[in-house]
C-alpha cells in the first residue's frame, strides 16, 4: 500500500510541476508577444483559447495543492479536511470541464473560419 501511495504522490508532484511549467510558459509567451507587438490585438477566439489553457493549468495546480495538503497533513474529520476535499473535487471538475471545452472551442473557431471563406 505504501508503494502505491508514494507512486501516486510522485505523479501528483510531477503533474503539479508540469502544470506550473505550462502556466509559466503561457505567461512568458504572452509577455514576449506583448513586448514585441505592443499594439497587436488578438481575436476573441485566440483570447478565449489562451484563457482556457490558463484555466486548465491553474485549476490543476489548485487540485494538486488541495490533494497534497490532504496527503501531507492528517486532516481527516476536521473542517479543513472537508474544505480540502471539496476544493479538490471542484478543481478536478473545473479542470475536466475546461479540458472538454478546449476542443469544442477549436472546433467552433474552425467552423467560423470555414463559414467566412
PDB file of C-alpha atoms in Angstrom, residues 4-51:
ATOM      1  CA  UNK A   4       1.188   2.735  -4.361  1.00  0.00           C
ATOM      2  CA  UNK A   5       0.788   5.791  -2.151  1.00  0.00           C
ATOM      3  CA  UNK A   6       4.318   7.029  -2.825  1.00  0.00           C
ATOM      4  CA  UNK A   7       3.840   6.370  -6.543  1.00  0.00           C
ATOM      5  CA  UNK A   8       0.652   8.475  -6.623  1.00  0.00           C
ATOM      6  CA  UNK A   9       2.344  11.247  -4.628  1.00  0.00           C
ATOM      7  CA  UNK A  10       5.186  11.263  -7.144  1.00  0.00           C
ATOM      8  CA  UNK A  11       2.723  11.542 -10.022  1.00  0.00           C
ATOM      9  CA  UNK A  12       0.899  14.355  -8.200  1.00  0.00           C
ATOM     10  CA  UNK A  13       4.149  16.274  -7.664  1.00  0.00           C
ATOM     11  CA  UNK A  14       5.274  15.725 -11.248  1.00  0.00           C
ATOM     12  CA  UNK A  15       1.925  16.886 -12.628  1.00  0.00           C
ATOM     13  CA  UNK A  16       1.985  19.966 -10.397  1.00  0.00           C
ATOM     14  CA  UNK A  17       5.467  20.831 -11.681  1.00  0.00           C
ATOM     15  CA  UNK A  18       4.298  20.267 -15.265  1.00  0.00           C
ATOM     16  CA  UNK A  19       1.251  22.474 -14.727  1.00  0.00           C
ATOM     17  CA  UNK A  20       3.415  25.187 -13.199  1.00  0.00           C
ATOM     18  CA  UNK A  21       5.774  24.929 -16.168  1.00  0.00           C
ATOM     19  CA  UNK A  22       2.886  25.100 -18.635  1.00  0.00           C
ATOM     20  CA  UNK A  23       1.382  28.122 -16.935  1.00  0.00           C
ATOM     21  CA  UNK A  24       4.719  29.919 -16.785  1.00  0.00           C
ATOM     22  CA  UNK A  25       5.312  29.107 -20.467  1.00  0.00           C
ATOM     23  CA  UNK A  26       1.909  30.585 -21.384  1.00  0.00           C
ATOM     24  CA  UNK A  27       2.577  33.714 -19.368  1.00  0.00           C
ATOM     25  CA  UNK A  28       6.093  34.037 -20.803  1.00  0.00           C
ATOM     26  CA  UNK A  29       4.902  33.757 -24.421  1.00  0.00           C
ATOM     27  CA  UNK A  30       2.116  36.263 -23.771  1.00  0.00           C
ATOM     28  CA  UNK A  31       4.653  38.658 -22.255  1.00  0.00           C
ATOM     29  CA  UNK A  32       7.034  38.210 -25.202  1.00  0.00           C
ATOM     30  CA  UNK A  33       4.268  38.822 -27.735  1.00  0.00           C
ATOM     31  CA  UNK A  34       3.190  41.953 -25.876  1.00  0.00           C
ATOM     32  CA  UNK A  35       6.782  43.146 -25.720  1.00  0.00           C
ATOM     33  CA  UNK A  36       7.443  42.603 -29.433  1.00  0.00           C
ATOM     34  CA  UNK A  37       3.990  43.614 -30.712  1.00  0.00           C
ATOM     35  CA  UNK A  38       2.554  46.076 -28.163  1.00  0.00           C
ATOM     36  CA  UNK A  39      -0.325  47.268 -30.355  1.00  0.00           C
ATOM     37  CA  UNK A  40      -1.379  43.862 -31.659  1.00  0.00           C
ATOM     38  CA  UNK A  41      -4.922  42.946 -30.801  1.00  0.00           C
ATOM     39  CA  UNK A  42      -5.836  39.304 -30.631  1.00  0.00           C
ATOM     40  CA  UNK A  43      -9.135  37.934 -31.787  1.00  0.00           C
ATOM     41  CA  UNK A  44     -11.741  36.814 -29.268  1.00  0.00           C
ATOM     42  CA  UNK A  45     -11.142  33.198 -30.336  1.00  0.00           C
ATOM     43  CA  UNK A  46      -7.419  33.472 -29.546  1.00  0.00           C
ATOM     44  CA  UNK A  47      -8.094  35.136 -26.207  1.00  0.00           C
ATOM     45  CA  UNK A  48     -10.676  32.514 -25.280  1.00  0.00           C
ATOM     46  CA  UNK A  49      -8.343  29.651 -26.199  1.00  0.00           C
ATOM     47  CA  UNK A  50      -5.492  31.135 -24.187  1.00  0.00           C
ATOM     48  CA  UNK A  51      -7.811  31.684 -21.240  1.00  0.00           C
TER      49      UNK A  51
END
